[in-house]
């Protein structure tokens, strides 16, 4: 029986083994010719080629698109118009009133996203931190509960969106609960406020398990003897939390905060399936704006979408640099 | 029983009473369990209900199907109802057809006599049962089998290519010294800053220029060179001792053989973690396939689901069942491989 698994495994990898054998002789010739340095190039080539074509070239092209006009996607159909697209995005007659902006949809998306980011990241960090602190206690079945909170992280955003659309619809589970509590049933996603709250709640539900894991890892790295020493001195728990837990969790906490910010700014998938940006434009966020301007609307404007994505990218670059700096600092502290 | 409970709800202090934090802990954990699993379980339960039952309020917890009976003289089985008659007694009747507010019914025991009943006076006879047609019909009729195949193809191909290209790059970056190595590393770090949502328009144009629009390869290729994968594998390969490689070189192994026969097998644990991540990522991808694939026969499950759920008249009984199908691989990963993922995240902070 033990041989069976091995045979099956060999049968499954057999095409790859054959492939690897076939490329060996030509690579040997290449190696003799260029030395091991040339082999490094061979190993790097596929990944770098894909990087180059699908990340680096688009990155450069993005600027070109943002400075050209027209509705065509091919570059030779697009006249150069300079900073016109950025002007269109950012120009308002009266900056206190969104409606006077040339591209008021963009400003709607920006303000919606800002509101979403503030509330969602706060909720996310608070809920993840509480869960991590609880999982860090001396409880039975910690592994099980850790898995419980992680479960929605694996679900696809489309599934998440549909699960909650189903619960929030008129004949849904939430209305069943509402009626049993003596409240009026609602069509939750048709209400501007509830729809906005739902996007925050649902995205927190879907991702909090991920941040909980990072925070829990940080908590478990705090040496036990610190707590024991505090217990001996009869330090009150609130003081232990403020003086030991928070400072030592600091680096992980910062990483979580910035990661949550980066992902919150780009929110699209689950919200698009849940509310489609509605009702009206009350849950229209930046990525959906870019998607609609660039691809989905009839009067599509790739240049405008590119300009908007560059503005969003600038925010993300700042946040990512912050994250890299923070996680390097966290690593340094762990090493010490 | 009480000893089991005492074991499960082991408390903080040593003996003594319940501290309020113990109670709060268990409320949070049990409430959390309900909140995390409940919605998905509700979806699964709902997916076995027929369309009429889905439109009901209040919804029932379990799926029911209406009972039917074969009545002499009718080809198809007729649905059964409990009808309240004029004298107040109830009787189980089979419905032939509905005319306005009246229902023409027949007693299965006495098929010759037809009875007219007001539809307000009848209620369906139901038993717990599964509307399995929710699953079978969309798979066959509405292309979902095709979407399923497309999703599997994208996931498997993208994962294989990711494993190959990322492990080769990681090998070069961890085991060779060459000019520009730091530059390459920096480049890969930099791409972390460029999420897909920032380069949608130019990426579309590149994929268009390569003739990959409406092709599954247009979905696969832009996603495979993951910087996280290169990082993860490189960190792991750094722990493989160089002496092993030197020994192989003494035996005239080529560099390719060293990669293929020594480094790859030794990096298997890291490759497994990356494979699991890649499967989940690619299976769940939505925005990019939504943009690249505009013809129905090329849709992946996620895009197909979104399209059917976006129709004016949503056929929830199909959507719910297909959502469950979409969840299956991820649930398998959760049940059997969850540990690899959670340790991967806790260790490297990747997602």
XYZ file of C-alpha atoms in Angstrom:
687
model
C 0.000 0.000 0.000
C 2.832 2.371 0.816
C 4.120 1.900 -2.707
C 0.811 2.968 -4.237
C 0.980 6.574 -3.076
C 4.519 6.842 -4.305
C 3.618 5.397 -7.691
C 0.701 7.800 -8.031
C 2.879 10.732 -7.019
C 5.455 9.723 -9.582
C 2.808 9.369 -12.279
C 1.492 12.869 -11.512
C 4.913 14.507 -11.629
C 6.109 12.431 -14.566
C 5.460 15.084 -17.266
C 7.449 17.603 -15.237
C 10.288 15.180 -14.670
C 10.420 14.563 -18.394
C 10.406 18.316 -19.083
C 13.191 18.922 -16.570
C 15.316 16.197 -18.172
C 14.722 17.634 -21.631
C 15.933 21.129 -20.723
C 19.029 19.889 -18.921
C 21.368 19.241 -21.942
C 20.850 22.655 -23.620
C 21.234 24.375 -20.235
C 24.506 22.482 -19.665
C 25.818 23.925 -22.921
C 24.701 27.380 -21.846
C 26.328 26.909 -18.450
C 29.665 25.922 -19.981
C 29.461 28.986 -22.192
C 28.434 31.645 -19.661
C 29.401 30.162 -16.305
C 27.158 30.068 -13.241
C 26.457 33.796 -13.543
C 24.688 33.117 -16.815
C 22.637 30.450 -15.078
C 21.377 33.023 -12.570
C 20.034 34.964 -15.525
C 18.288 31.849 -16.819
C 16.625 31.238 -13.481
C 15.526 34.844 -13.128
C 14.359 35.297 -16.699
C 10.817 33.845 -16.629
C 9.748 35.660 -13.495
C 11.325 38.938 -14.534
C 9.852 38.707 -18.030
C 6.369 38.321 -16.587
C 7.048 41.123 -14.107
C 8.281 43.338 -16.893
C 5.411 42.760 -19.280
C 2.551 42.742 -16.792
C 3.750 45.118 -14.078
C 6.591 47.395 -15.166
C 5.426 48.227 -18.686
C 1.859 48.930 -17.499
C 3.279 51.097 -14.733
C 5.014 53.324 -17.269
C 2.099 53.199 -19.700
C -0.221 54.363 -16.935
C 1.401 57.801 -17.041
C 1.112 57.875 -20.818
C -2.578 57.030 -20.648
C -3.228 59.644 -18.002
C -1.801 62.314 -20.336
C -3.743 61.344 -23.444
C -7.396 61.780 -24.376
C -10.095 60.081 -26.399
C -12.003 56.852 -25.841
C -9.677 54.478 -27.716
C -7.621 51.893 -25.858
C -4.859 51.748 -28.510
C -2.196 54.359 -27.894
C -1.949 55.554 -31.524
C -5.595 56.635 -31.378
C -4.972 58.786 -28.347
C -3.933 62.441 -28.723
C -1.566 63.945 -26.157
C -3.379 66.411 -23.910
C -0.897 66.966 -21.067
C -2.294 67.353 -17.582
C -5.852 67.905 -18.780
C -7.174 64.672 -17.171
C -5.742 65.585 -13.772
C -7.250 69.055 -14.119
C -10.620 67.532 -14.858
C -10.405 65.322 -11.780
C -9.232 67.981 -9.379
C -10.979 71.123 -10.584
C -13.867 72.536 -8.586
C -15.443 75.987 -8.666
C -16.114 75.844 -4.982
C -14.179 73.221 -3.039
C -16.722 73.143 -0.242
C -19.442 71.947 -2.611
C -18.898 68.673 -4.415
C -21.539 69.382 -7.012
C -19.518 72.243 -8.513
C -16.581 69.974 -9.352
C -16.051 69.065 -12.977
C -15.869 65.392 -12.123
C -18.196 65.264 -9.123
C -18.384 61.441 -9.255
C -14.682 61.312 -8.500
C -15.140 63.485 -5.434
C -18.098 61.389 -4.352
C -15.881 58.314 -4.607
C -13.052 60.044 -2.727
C -15.238 61.197 0.165
C -17.051 57.858 0.331
C -13.722 56.028 0.388
C -12.357 58.356 3.060
C -15.389 57.710 5.267
C -15.164 54.008 4.605
C -11.451 53.868 5.423
C -11.819 55.774 8.699
C -14.654 53.654 10.054
C -13.619 50.308 8.601
C -9.979 50.466 9.705
C -10.962 51.593 13.194
C -13.513 48.815 13.527
C -11.124 46.288 12.021
C -8.246 47.132 14.353
C -10.431 47.224 17.472
C -12.225 43.947 16.724
C -9.013 42.156 15.704
C -7.191 43.372 18.784
C -9.964 42.251 21.143
C -10.129 38.861 19.436
C -6.352 38.442 19.531
C -6.241 39.358 23.244
C -8.993 36.850 23.967
C -7.322 34.111 21.943
C -4.095 34.820 23.777
C -5.749 33.939 27.093
C -5.378 30.556 28.624
C -8.461 29.034 26.963
C -9.400 25.563 25.837
C -9.545 25.014 22.096
C -7.519 28.040 21.082
C -6.599 26.412 17.768
C -10.255 25.816 16.995
C -11.335 29.387 17.741
C -8.394 30.813 15.832
C -9.574 28.808 12.847
C -13.157 30.006 13.388
C -12.240 33.662 13.043
C -10.020 32.876 10.076
C -12.695 31.053 8.096
C -14.198 34.070 6.227
C -10.731 35.224 5.154
C -10.568 32.304 2.727
C -13.959 32.963 1.145
C -13.952 34.718 -2.188
C -15.202 38.321 -2.154
C -17.994 37.362 -4.524
C -19.160 34.664 -2.139
C -18.903 37.088 0.787
C -20.949 39.666 -1.095
C -23.632 37.158 -2.052
C -23.860 35.600 1.417
C -24.578 39.004 2.923
C -26.838 40.180 0.122
C -28.894 37.116 0.852
C -29.031 37.872 4.576
C -29.809 41.580 4.109
C -32.545 41.180 1.501
C -36.222 41.706 2.236
C -37.043 38.089 3.132
C -33.644 37.591 4.719
C -32.277 36.442 8.021
C -31.700 39.928 9.423
C -35.341 40.864 8.917
C -36.350 37.636 10.649
C -34.275 38.712 13.644
C -35.621 42.272 13.429
C -39.226 41.079 13.394
C -38.610 38.764 16.326
C -37.196 41.686 18.266
C -40.329 43.671 17.464
C -38.697 45.974 14.897
C -39.924 46.913 11.439
C -38.426 44.885 8.579
C -36.274 46.915 6.200
C -34.804 46.492 2.742
C -31.429 47.199 4.254
C -29.381 47.692 1.111
C -31.866 50.221 -0.298
C -31.083 52.595 2.533
C -28.060 54.868 2.141
C -26.958 54.668 5.745
C -27.507 50.940 6.220
C -25.821 50.136 2.897
C -22.749 52.153 3.902
C -22.700 50.459 7.310
C -23.112 47.065 5.630
C -20.039 47.577 3.436
C -18.020 48.380 6.558
C -19.406 45.504 8.599
C -19.156 42.909 5.849
C -15.590 43.770 4.857
C -14.565 43.700 8.516
C -16.270 40.328 8.923
C -14.404 38.998 5.919
C -10.879 40.152 6.811
C -10.590 40.525 10.585
C -9.279 36.957 10.982
C -6.171 37.844 8.985
C -5.263 40.777 11.236
C -6.143 38.787 14.343
C -3.491 36.240 13.348
C -0.762 38.865 12.999
C -1.680 40.464 16.328
C -1.871 37.072 18.034
C 1.613 36.210 16.754
C 2.825 39.480 18.264
C 1.135 38.793 21.597
C 2.600 35.316 21.829
C 6.082 36.679 21.251
C 5.846 38.734 24.453
C 7.870 36.903 27.110
C 5.700 35.253 29.778
C 8.015 36.224 32.630
C 7.135 39.883 32.145
C 3.556 39.059 33.051
C 4.653 36.861 35.924
C 6.772 39.665 37.305
C 3.835 42.036 37.015
C 1.625 39.547 38.825
C 4.124 39.296 41.673
C 4.075 43.040 42.050
C 0.264 42.901 42.019
C 0.138 45.333 39.102
C -3.448 46.136 38.096
C -4.444 44.555 34.749
C -5.126 47.890 33.013
C -1.599 48.972 33.868
C -0.145 45.673 32.629
C -1.958 46.205 29.347
C -0.742 49.794 28.982
C 2.811 49.219 30.115
C 3.629 45.739 28.823
C 1.184 44.503 26.205
C 0.696 47.638 24.109
C 4.347 48.749 23.854
C 5.609 45.251 23.034
C 2.802 44.662 20.561
C 3.512 48.064 18.995
C 5.369 46.983 15.829
C 2.835 44.295 14.926
C 0.033 46.702 15.698
C 1.509 49.282 13.346
C 1.899 46.714 10.564
C -1.731 45.692 10.982
C -2.862 49.298 10.920
C -1.022 50.115 7.710
C -1.945 46.859 5.948
C -5.595 47.435 6.825
C -5.312 51.007 5.481
C -3.734 49.859 2.198
C -6.430 47.299 1.564
C -9.240 49.508 2.719
C -8.347 52.248 0.228
C -8.575 49.716 -2.631
C -11.836 48.095 -1.524
C -13.825 46.834 -4.497
C -14.866 43.204 -4.940
C -17.190 42.439 -2.060
C -18.766 45.899 -2.099
C -19.376 45.695 -5.844
C -21.213 42.406 -5.403
C -23.016 43.509 -2.232
C -24.311 46.945 -3.192
C -22.944 47.676 -6.676
C -22.052 51.125 -5.348
C -25.652 51.908 -4.498
C -28.177 52.991 -3.528
C -27.399 55.914 -5.821
C -23.704 56.526 -5.313
C -23.670 56.122 -1.538
C -21.221 53.176 -1.563
C -19.285 54.119 -4.704
C -15.612 53.731 -3.761
C -12.475 54.669 -5.664
C -11.640 51.376 -7.369
C -15.192 51.029 -8.602
C -15.027 54.576 -9.950
C -11.843 53.683 -11.843
C -13.377 50.453 -13.125
C -16.524 52.175 -14.317
C -14.837 55.143 -15.945
C -12.239 52.928 -17.609
C -14.281 49.905 -18.613
C -17.913 49.639 -17.664
C -19.607 52.897 -18.644
C -20.686 53.620 -22.207
C -18.680 56.856 -22.348
C -15.524 55.204 -21.162
C -12.479 57.317 -20.647
C -9.302 55.266 -20.097
C -7.211 58.411 -19.650
C -9.345 59.696 -16.826
C -9.336 56.256 -15.163
C -5.538 56.121 -15.456
C -5.183 59.561 -13.892
C -7.470 58.596 -11.013
C -5.551 55.347 -10.467
C -2.254 57.234 -10.366
C -3.641 59.504 -7.659
C -4.781 56.440 -5.704
C -1.422 54.764 -6.380
C 0.412 57.744 -4.884
C -1.495 57.288 -1.616
C -0.750 53.556 -1.658
C 2.980 54.078 -2.286
C 3.215 56.289 0.779
C 1.343 53.709 2.860
C 3.446 50.810 1.552
C 6.719 52.603 2.271
C 5.398 53.195 5.762
C 4.598 49.494 6.075
C 8.022 48.353 4.863
C 9.705 50.726 7.268
C 7.532 49.555 10.154
C 7.932 45.842 9.479
C 11.695 46.245 9.181
C 11.639 47.965 12.555
C 9.470 45.163 13.937
C 11.923 42.571 12.667
C 14.830 44.461 14.165
C 13.127 44.561 17.526
C 12.342 40.843 17.395
C 15.990 40.080 16.614
C 17.209 42.015 19.614
C -21.593 16.454 31.993
C -20.693 19.055 34.574
C -17.133 17.810 34.527
C -17.014 18.212 30.761
C -18.349 21.738 31.098
C -15.828 22.488 33.810
C -13.121 21.222 31.487
C -14.296 23.298 28.526
C -14.850 26.474 30.487
C -11.578 26.305 32.357
C -11.136 29.610 34.013
C -8.440 32.109 34.524
C -7.508 31.968 38.180
C -6.856 28.899 40.265
C -10.193 27.701 41.536
C -12.373 30.478 42.868
C -15.373 31.978 41.108
C -15.864 33.263 37.622
C -14.074 36.485 36.912
C -16.126 38.798 34.711
C -13.447 38.574 32.029
C -14.028 34.819 31.773
C -17.676 35.422 31.002
C -16.852 38.144 28.483
C -14.311 35.837 26.839
C -16.803 33.068 26.320
C -19.541 35.416 25.111
C -17.090 36.796 22.537
C -15.898 33.366 21.424
C -19.310 31.750 21.151
C -20.883 34.847 19.599
C -17.959 35.007 17.204
C -18.365 31.376 16.215
C -22.037 31.957 15.406
C -21.258 35.141 13.490
C -18.398 33.605 11.500
C -19.999 30.278 10.558
C -23.682 31.242 10.735
C -23.927 33.204 7.466
C -22.237 30.456 5.454
C -24.394 27.758 7.074
C -27.487 29.829 6.357
C -26.407 30.033 2.737
C -25.962 26.265 2.526
C -29.353 25.615 4.157
C -31.044 28.129 1.833
C -29.417 26.649 -1.251
C -31.545 23.511 -0.852
C -34.851 25.399 -0.836
C -37.094 25.740 -3.850
C -37.860 29.173 -5.368
C -41.304 29.424 -3.738
C -39.891 28.706 -0.313
C -37.093 31.236 -0.768
C -39.630 33.998 -1.372
C -41.429 33.242 1.899
C -41.279 35.408 4.985
C -40.537 34.471 7.693
C -38.001 32.042 6.260
C -37.848 28.535 7.677
C -34.628 27.181 9.063
C -34.664 23.887 7.196
C -35.396 23.221 3.538
C -38.763 21.678 2.767
C -40.174 20.330 -0.463
C -43.811 20.080 -1.341
C -45.091 16.550 -1.511
C -46.561 15.296 -4.704
C -48.678 12.306 -5.598
C -49.420 10.389 -8.751
C -53.137 10.529 -9.407
C -54.859 8.175 -11.813
C -55.571 9.899 -15.124
C -52.744 12.467 -14.855
C -49.314 12.061 -16.416
C -47.245 14.178 -14.085
C -47.232 14.004 -10.265
C -49.568 16.615 -8.748
C -48.677 18.845 -5.769
C -50.499 18.048 -2.533
C -52.312 20.609 -0.383
C -54.222 20.524 2.854
C -57.571 22.106 1.993
C -60.014 23.419 4.590
C -63.533 22.549 3.559
C -66.768 24.414 4.249
C -67.613 22.376 7.309
C -64.209 23.216 8.807
C -62.666 19.802 8.331
C -59.388 19.427 6.437
C -58.499 17.039 3.696
C -55.384 16.362 1.629
C -56.067 17.140 -2.027
C -53.967 17.283 -5.183
C -54.013 20.444 -7.290
C -54.706 20.083 -11.024
C -54.516 23.744 -11.966
C -55.036 27.193 -10.557
C -57.653 29.509 -12.050
C -57.488 32.995 -10.524
C -58.164 32.747 -6.797
C -59.600 29.277 -7.202
C -57.725 26.055 -7.284
C -59.095 23.055 -9.078
C -58.336 20.037 -6.955
C -58.875 16.352 -6.890
C -58.975 13.785 -4.125
C -56.199 11.264 -4.826
C -58.435 8.533 -3.446
C -61.341 9.495 -5.707
C -59.851 10.890 -8.965
C -63.134 11.387 -10.863
C -64.595 14.161 -8.722
C -63.153 17.670 -9.055
C -63.300 20.113 -6.169
C -62.916 23.910 -6.333
C -61.081 25.445 -3.391
C -60.233 29.086 -2.722
C -56.431 29.406 -2.629
C -56.685 31.104 0.768
C -58.133 27.875 2.156
C -55.291 25.613 1.142
C -51.738 25.186 2.369
C -49.044 23.009 0.821
C -48.151 19.647 2.347
C -44.410 19.673 2.913
C -41.721 17.527 4.339
C -38.044 18.127 4.950
C -36.277 17.553 1.687
C -33.594 18.954 -0.576
C -34.280 20.832 -3.791
C -31.291 19.293 -5.539
C -32.448 20.723 -8.855
C -30.926 24.028 -7.678
C -27.552 22.413 -8.231
C -28.180 20.225 -11.242
C -30.061 22.723 -13.421
C -27.650 25.690 -13.560
C -24.672 23.368 -14.020
C -26.278 21.839 -17.079
C -28.475 24.591 -18.500
C -26.776 27.846 -17.559
C -23.133 27.202 -18.424
C -22.034 26.808 -14.833
C -20.210 23.576 -15.646
C -18.238 25.614 -18.168
C -17.494 28.322 -15.546
C -16.414 25.640 -13.105
C -14.021 24.163 -15.652
C -12.616 27.625 -16.474
C -12.024 28.334 -12.792
C -10.274 25.009 -12.278
C -8.120 25.577 -15.359
C -7.102 29.082 -14.276
C -6.354 27.971 -10.718
C -4.284 24.916 -11.646
C -2.314 26.562 -14.459
C -1.622 29.771 -12.551
C -0.482 27.830 -9.491
C 1.857 25.600 -11.487
C 3.420 28.549 -13.300
C 3.694 30.500 -10.050
C 5.523 27.615 -8.375
C 7.956 27.209 -11.278
C 8.814 30.824 -12.016
C 8.854 31.968 -8.387
C 11.032 29.072 -7.226
C 13.516 29.622 -10.045
C 13.775 33.309 -9.248
C 14.050 32.580 -5.533
C 16.834 30.060 -6.231
C 18.811 32.615 -8.218
C 18.300 35.289 -5.579
C 19.245 33.076 -2.650
C 22.085 30.927 -4.032
C 24.012 33.085 -6.507
C 26.088 36.203 -6.168
C 25.847 38.354 -9.252
C 25.915 41.981 -10.151
C 22.528 43.642 -9.782
C 21.120 41.108 -7.344
C 20.158 43.792 -4.868
C 18.658 45.777 -7.720
C 16.450 42.842 -8.680
C 15.367 42.376 -5.065
C 14.509 46.053 -4.831
C 12.516 45.819 -8.039
C 10.488 42.952 -6.613
C 9.897 44.837 -3.372
C 8.781 47.824 -5.418
C 6.161 45.806 -7.253
C 4.508 45.173 -3.904
C 3.496 48.812 -4.128
C 1.696 48.328 -7.426
C -1.506 46.456 -6.763
C -3.571 45.451 -9.753
C -6.211 48.098 -9.128
C -3.644 50.820 -9.861
C -2.637 49.567 -13.331
C -5.977 48.326 -14.685
C -6.082 50.487 -17.815
C -2.524 49.949 -19.121
C -2.576 46.267 -18.156
C -5.748 45.876 -20.183
C -4.024 47.510 -23.116
C -0.974 45.216 -22.799
C -3.166 42.122 -22.598
C -5.160 43.435 -25.544
C -1.993 43.968 -27.588
C -0.954 40.377 -26.899
C -4.308 39.142 -28.168
C -5.198 37.661 -24.790
C -8.539 39.387 -24.208
C -11.297 36.861 -23.674
C -8.686 34.184 -23.123
C -8.064 32.400 -19.857
C -4.334 33.022 -20.377
C -5.088 36.721 -20.164
C -6.361 36.027 -16.658
C -3.524 33.688 -15.684
C -0.329 35.402 -16.865
C -0.596 38.825 -15.177
C -1.070 37.171 -11.784
C 1.668 34.534 -11.688
C 4.839 36.500 -10.907
C 3.849 37.168 -7.296
C 6.436 39.090 -5.264
C 5.143 37.428 -2.094
C 5.861 34.002 -3.554
C 9.439 34.944 -4.475
C 9.991 36.336 -0.977
C 8.555 33.345 0.821
C 10.614 30.867 -1.193
C 13.792 32.921 -1.025
C 13.602 33.173 2.765
C 13.207 29.398 2.931
C 15.974 28.612 0.434
C 18.427 30.769 2.381
C 18.230 28.107 5.103
C 19.369 25.341 2.740
C 23.146 24.912 3.378
C 25.415 25.852 0.466
C 27.609 22.812 1.222
C 24.928 20.574 -0.268
C 25.132 22.490 -3.522
C 28.924 22.392 -3.485
C 28.913 18.635 -2.978
C 26.619 18.221 -5.973
C 28.883 20.443 -8.104
C 31.819 18.184 -7.168
C 29.814 15.333 -8.631
C 29.412 17.264 -11.894
C 25.778 18.089 -11.417
C 24.642 20.940 -13.641
C 23.142 24.047 -12.044
C 19.755 23.080 -13.434
C 20.029 19.636 -11.808
C 20.967 21.273 -8.511
C 17.830 23.383 -8.707
C 15.601 20.552 -9.830
C 16.915 17.593 -7.803
C 18.234 19.238 -4.643
C 16.790 22.652 -3.928
C 13.211 22.079 -5.081
C 12.651 18.892 -3.034
C 14.217 20.528 0.029
C 11.989 23.582 -0.378
C 8.869 21.413 -0.516
C 7.319 22.797 2.709
C 7.562 26.384 1.463
C 6.334 25.336 -1.976
C 3.323 23.680 -0.344
C 2.454 26.874 1.524
C 2.786 28.953 -1.637
C 0.689 26.417 -3.571
C -2.125 26.647 -1.023
C -2.026 30.441 -1.080
C -1.935 30.536 -4.854
C -4.924 28.189 -5.174
C -6.997 30.365 -2.852
C -5.883 33.605 -4.523
C -6.529 32.471 -8.077
C -9.786 30.720 -7.285
C -11.096 33.898 -5.619
C -9.847 36.430 -8.194
C -12.632 38.676 -9.398
C -11.786 42.180 -10.668
C -9.212 41.178 -13.278
C -11.226 38.289 -14.798
C -14.241 40.621 -14.823
C -12.310 43.031 -17.042
C -10.567 40.534 -19.324
C -13.432 38.113 -19.915
C -16.474 39.558 -21.643
C -17.800 36.480 -23.393
C -19.932 34.135 -21.404
C -18.176 30.925 -22.389
C -14.907 32.203 -20.900
C -16.281 33.332 -17.528
C -14.814 31.963 -14.348
C -17.184 30.967 -11.539
C -16.742 34.277 -9.720
C -17.545 36.348 -12.799
C -20.416 34.069 -13.806
C -21.917 34.259 -10.342
C -21.708 38.037 -10.330
C -23.338 38.231 -13.749
C -26.261 36.019 -12.814
C -26.650 37.765 -9.459
C -26.712 41.130 -11.230
C -29.669 40.285 -13.431
C -32.869 42.228 -12.939
C -34.774 39.161 -11.832
C -32.294 37.295 -9.675
C -32.863 33.547 -9.609
C -31.755 33.148 -6.048
C -32.293 29.399 -5.896
C -29.631 28.934 -8.585
C -27.331 31.669 -7.295
C -27.277 30.257 -3.771
C -26.507 26.735 -4.964
C -23.712 27.940 -7.251
C -22.288 30.077 -4.446
C -22.027 26.904 -2.381
C -20.234 25.176 -5.281
C -17.829 28.129 -5.453
C -17.136 27.754 -1.739
C -16.272 24.045 -1.875
C -12.526 24.179 -2.691
C -11.983 26.913 -0.141
C -13.820 24.921 2.514
C -11.646 21.902 1.726
C -8.560 24.070 2.158
C -9.992 25.367 5.415
C -10.717 21.901 6.777
C -7.444 20.230 5.856
C -4.810 22.897 5.214
C -5.858 25.810 7.432
C -2.896 25.254 9.737
C -0.339 25.843 6.937
C -1.967 29.127 6.023
C -2.285 30.468 9.526
C 1.321 29.649 10.361
C 2.362 31.147 7.009
C 0.630 34.415 7.832
C 1.810 34.519 11.423
C 5.377 33.834 10.289
C 5.741 36.013 7.240
C 2.761 38.328 7.344
C 1.760 37.474 3.799
C -1.596 37.501 2.182
